[in-house]
Short mmCIF file of C-alpha atoms in Angstrom, two decimals:
data_model
loop_
_atom_site.label_atom_id
_atom_site.label_comp_id
_atom_site.label_asym_id
_atom_site.label_seq_id
_atom_site.Cartn_x
_atom_site.Cartn_y
_atom_site.Cartn_z
CA MET A 1 62.54 44.85 69.20
CA THR A 2 65.38 47.52 68.79
CA TYR A 3 64.17 51.02 69.87
CA GLU A 4 65.43 53.96 67.77
CA LEU A 5 65.57 57.34 69.77
CA TYR A 6 65.89 60.60 67.89
CA TYR A 7 67.35 63.52 69.72
CA TRP A 8 70.17 66.00 69.12
CA PRO A 9 73.54 64.27 69.28
CA GLU A 10 75.50 67.15 71.31
CA ILE A 11 73.62 67.34 74.28
CA GLN A 12 71.74 65.31 77.37
CA GLY A 13 68.74 67.68 77.13
CA ARG A 14 65.22 66.02 77.33
CA GLY A 15 66.36 62.90 75.49
CA GLU A 16 68.30 62.09 78.57
CA TYR A 17 65.22 61.17 80.43
CA VAL A 18 64.36 58.73 77.70
CA ARG A 19 68.03 57.33 77.62
CA LEU A 20 68.05 56.69 81.33
CA ALA A 21 64.98 54.71 81.17
CA LEU A 22 66.20 52.56 78.27
CA GLU A 23 69.47 52.09 79.95
CA GLU A 24 68.01 50.94 83.12
CA ALA A 25 65.73 48.65 81.24
CA GLY A 26 68.65 47.09 79.35
CA ALA A 27 66.46 47.64 76.26
CA ALA A 28 68.14 47.45 72.68
CA TYR A 29 68.21 50.97 71.17
CA VAL A 30 69.96 53.03 68.71
CA ASP A 31 70.80 56.79 69.47
CA VAL A 32 69.99 57.57 65.67
CA ALA A 33 71.27 61.18 65.43
CA ARG A 34 74.62 59.86 67.04
CA GLY A 35 75.19 57.39 64.51
CA PRO A 36 76.21 57.48 60.77
CA ARG A 37 72.78 58.87 59.46
CA GLY A 38 73.27 61.85 61.65
CA SER A 39 70.94 64.54 62.55
CA GLY A 40 69.47 64.24 58.76
CA ALA A 41 67.54 61.17 59.73
CA MET A 42 66.05 62.75 62.49
CA MET A 43 65.07 65.93 60.77
CA LYS A 44 63.54 63.82 57.81
CA MET A 45 61.36 62.33 60.25
CA MET A 46 60.18 65.58 61.61
CA GLU A 47 59.39 66.81 58.08
CA ALA A 48 57.26 63.86 56.98
CA HIS A 49 53.64 64.63 56.26
CA LYS A 50 52.23 61.35 56.80
CA GLY A 51 51.30 59.16 59.61
CA THR A 52 51.96 60.92 62.86
CA PRO A 53 55.10 62.98 62.61
CA PRO A 54 56.45 64.68 65.71
CA PHE A 55 56.67 67.97 66.58
CA ALA A 56 60.36 68.01 67.99
CA PRO A 57 62.82 65.57 69.39
CA PRO A 58 62.90 63.63 71.43
CA PHE A 59 60.73 60.95 69.87
CA LEU A 60 60.96 57.19 69.73
CA LYS A 61 60.21 54.72 67.02
CA ALA A 62 59.07 51.49 68.29
CA GLY A 63 58.12 49.16 65.52
CA LYS A 64 55.48 51.41 63.58
CA LEU A 65 54.88 53.30 66.24
CA VAL A 66 56.47 56.99 66.64
CA ILE A 67 56.17 58.58 69.99
CA GLY A 68 56.69 62.15 70.90
CA GLN A 69 57.25 64.24 74.10
CA THR A 70 59.37 63.00 76.74
CA ALA A 71 56.54 62.00 79.34
CA ASN A 72 54.66 60.20 76.77
CA ILE A 73 57.78 57.97 75.77
CA LEU A 74 58.33 57.40 79.28
CA LEU A 75 54.51 56.45 79.89
CA TYR A 76 55.02 53.83 76.89
CA LEU A 77 58.41 52.50 78.04
CA GLY A 78 57.49 52.45 81.87
CA ALA A 79 54.55 50.02 81.13
CA ARG A 80 56.41 47.70 79.09
CA HIS A 81 60.01 47.46 80.88
CA GLY A 82 58.97 47.34 84.68
CA LEU A 83 59.65 51.01 85.04
CA ALA A 84 55.95 51.91 86.37
CA PRO A 85 53.27 50.34 88.71
CA LYS A 86 50.89 47.79 87.14
CA THR A 87 47.72 49.38 87.91
CA GLU A 88 45.98 52.29 85.88
CA ALA A 89 46.09 54.53 88.78
CA GLY A 90 49.79 53.95 89.46
CA GLN A 91 50.57 54.74 85.76
CA LEU A 92 48.95 57.80 85.78
CA TRP A 93 50.41 58.85 89.00
CA VAL A 94 54.08 58.63 87.66
CA HIS A 95 52.82 60.00 84.59
CA GLN A 96 51.64 62.98 86.39
CA LEU A 97 54.91 63.39 88.51
CA GLN A 98 56.77 63.35 85.05
CA LEU A 99 54.99 66.18 83.69
CA THR A 100 55.72 68.13 86.90
CA ILE A 101 59.18 67.21 86.07
CA ALA A 102 58.96 68.57 82.78
CA ASP A 103 57.39 71.78 83.99
CA PHE A 104 60.21 72.11 86.12
CA VAL A 105 62.70 71.43 83.56
CA LEU A 106 61.32 74.34 81.58
CA GLU A 107 61.83 76.57 84.45
CA ILE A 108 65.30 75.61 84.89
CA HIS A 109 66.04 76.16 81.05
CA ASP A 110 64.62 79.52 81.40
CA THR A 111 66.78 80.67 84.25
CA HIS A 112 69.66 81.22 81.65
CA HIS A 113 67.09 81.91 78.66
CA PRO A 114 64.22 84.00 80.27
CA LEU A 115 63.57 86.13 77.14
CA GLY A 116 63.49 83.10 74.52
CA PRO A 117 65.89 80.39 73.28
CA SER A 118 66.25 82.43 69.70
CA LEU A 119 68.48 85.19 71.82
CA TYR A 120 71.82 84.43 73.12
CA TYR A 121 72.59 84.25 76.74
CA GLU A 122 74.89 87.26 76.29
CA ASP A 123 71.88 89.27 75.43
CA GLN A 124 69.88 88.41 78.50
CA LYS A 125 72.35 88.36 81.30
CA ALA A 126 70.62 90.93 83.38
CA PRO A 127 66.94 89.36 83.07
CA ALA A 128 68.69 85.81 83.68
CA LYS A 129 70.31 86.74 86.79
CA LYS A 130 66.82 88.30 88.01
CA ARG A 131 65.14 85.08 87.08
CA THR A 132 67.68 82.89 88.52
CA ALA A 133 67.10 84.48 91.98
CA GLU A 134 63.64 83.99 92.07
CA PHE A 135 64.14 80.48 90.62
CA TRP A 136 66.16 79.63 93.75
CA ASP A 137 64.20 81.62 96.50
CA GLU A 138 60.91 80.17 95.31
CA ARG A 139 60.58 77.71 92.62
CA VAL A 140 63.35 75.22 93.77
CA PRO A 141 61.97 74.92 97.17
CA LYS A 142 58.50 74.32 95.60
CA TYR A 143 59.34 71.66 93.27
CA LEU A 144 61.99 69.89 95.27
CA GLY A 145 60.20 70.43 98.45
CA TYR A 146 57.22 68.84 96.92
CA PHE A 147 59.21 65.67 95.66
CA GLU A 148 61.27 65.55 99.07
CA GLN A 149 57.81 65.08 100.89
CA LEU A 150 56.74 62.47 98.53
CA LEU A 151 59.98 60.59 99.61
CA ASP A 152 59.26 61.34 103.28
CA ASP A 153 55.64 59.99 103.10
CA VAL A 154 56.73 56.34 101.55
CA SER A 155 58.20 53.37 103.49
CA GLY A 156 60.68 52.61 100.38
CA ALA A 157 63.82 53.66 98.83
CA TYR A 158 61.87 55.30 95.72
CA VAL A 159 59.19 57.52 95.31
CA THR A 160 56.44 54.96 94.74
CA GLY A 161 57.91 52.81 97.33
CA ARG A 162 60.08 49.80 97.22
CA ARG A 163 60.48 49.66 93.28
CA LEU A 164 62.13 52.33 91.02
CA THR A 165 60.03 53.94 88.51
CA TYR A 166 61.28 56.15 85.44
CA VAL A 167 60.11 58.97 87.91
CA ASP A 168 63.17 58.50 90.05
CA LEU A 169 65.51 58.26 87.22
CA SER A 170 64.42 61.66 85.99
CA LEU A 171 64.65 63.10 89.51
CA PHE A 172 68.24 61.73 89.53
CA GLN A 173 68.92 63.81 86.23
CA ILE A 174 67.33 67.00 87.97
CA VAL A 175 69.51 66.62 90.76
CA ASP A 176 72.92 65.88 88.63
CA GLY A 177 71.93 68.68 86.29
CA LEU A 178 71.47 71.28 89.20
CA ARG A 179 74.77 70.14 90.60
CA TYR A 180 76.32 70.90 87.38
CA ALA A 181 74.63 74.10 86.62
CA PHE A 182 74.39 75.71 90.00
CA PRO A 183 77.27 74.02 92.06
CA LYS A 184 77.46 76.48 95.03
CA ARG A 185 73.64 77.10 95.25
CA MET A 186 72.86 73.40 94.94
CA LYS A 187 75.47 72.28 97.45
CA ALA A 188 73.84 74.66 100.04
CA PHE A 189 70.38 73.71 99.32
CA GLU A 190 70.86 70.03 99.60
CA ARG A 191 70.85 70.16 103.07
CA LYS A 192 67.13 70.72 102.79
CA ILE A 193 66.43 67.83 100.32
CA PRO A 194 68.38 64.83 102.17
CA GLY A 195 66.01 62.30 100.83
CA LEU A 196 66.35 63.40 97.16
CA ALA A 197 70.10 63.46 97.61
CA GLY A 198 69.92 59.65 98.75
CA LEU A 199 67.81 58.85 95.73
CA HIS A 200 70.44 60.31 93.46
CA ASP A 201 72.98 58.22 94.91
CA ARG A 202 70.95 54.98 94.83
CA VAL A 203 70.03 55.51 91.23
CA ALA A 204 73.60 56.06 90.40
CA ALA A 205 74.73 52.87 91.92
CA ARG A 206 72.19 50.48 90.22
CA PRO A 207 74.30 48.35 87.92
CA ASN A 208 72.92 49.31 84.58
CA ILE A 209 72.85 53.03 85.45
CA LYS A 210 76.25 52.78 86.78
CA ALA A 211 77.55 51.42 83.50
CA TYR A 212 75.78 54.13 81.57
CA LEU A 213 77.25 56.90 83.44
CA ALA A 214 80.87 55.45 82.98
CA SER A 215 80.13 54.85 79.18
CA GLU A 216 80.80 57.12 76.36
CA ARG A 217 77.12 57.00 75.64
CA ARG A 218 76.53 59.24 78.21
CA ILE A 219 76.91 62.62 76.92
CA PRO A 220 78.85 65.19 79.37
CA PHE A 221 77.05 68.10 80.45
CA ASN A 222 77.94 71.14 78.43
CA GLU A 223 76.97 74.88 77.64
CA GLN A 224 74.53 73.75 74.80
CA GLY A 225 72.04 71.87 77.01
CA ILE A 226 69.08 72.87 79.66
CA PHE A 227 71.64 72.64 82.56
CA ARG A 228 74.17 75.27 81.92
CA HIS A 229 76.63 76.71 84.13
CA TYR A 230 77.28 80.32 84.15
CA ARG A 231 79.41 81.71 86.85
CA GLU A 232 77.42 84.83 87.34
CA LEU A 233 74.13 82.91 87.92
CA ASP A 234 75.55 80.94 90.57
CA ALA A 235 76.73 83.48 93.05
#
């Protein structure tokens, strides 16, 4: 089966967590909005009134199934492609971790758009600066410290032990994105999270991920996605 991934064609965004899982699994997929049908095909799916239309991208078409929400998509893919534990308890655990990552992703986004996505960054620079300071003082240590401790507690290379899961792929993306958006702040903070830094490098070196990162399928970070670099926020 060839999956159809629907997400905005210009950015990594939340769709990137799904792309990383598909690439690591070696699964056949089409990034629909980046192809000839463009974003129009994605909007048509979202405007459907029959079946189970998704609220927003990313969403995945798997045969007759249409699955929305990043964590929900990864729950589905993880069980089918060896990217999650086999037990129900293990699958719920990594799903719980992915939902925690989703909370953190929202907080990352809100550093540059604290008053809402409908306003330009230029219209909310002062609140963004205040939000970013609190983010690095309080929220980054809380979230990344939590995942660092999980890595300390296991006797393996990955969050759940010796086998990689989709949560490890997502944590790779978090570290990679923060390095892009906040290079100065992240460089200083990484001394406190050697486990996550090492996890990032192990994931990047995996054959399928390494090939993906070097390919045109990996959209470069840019100023339209979740991870945006604004120099005044990285002071």
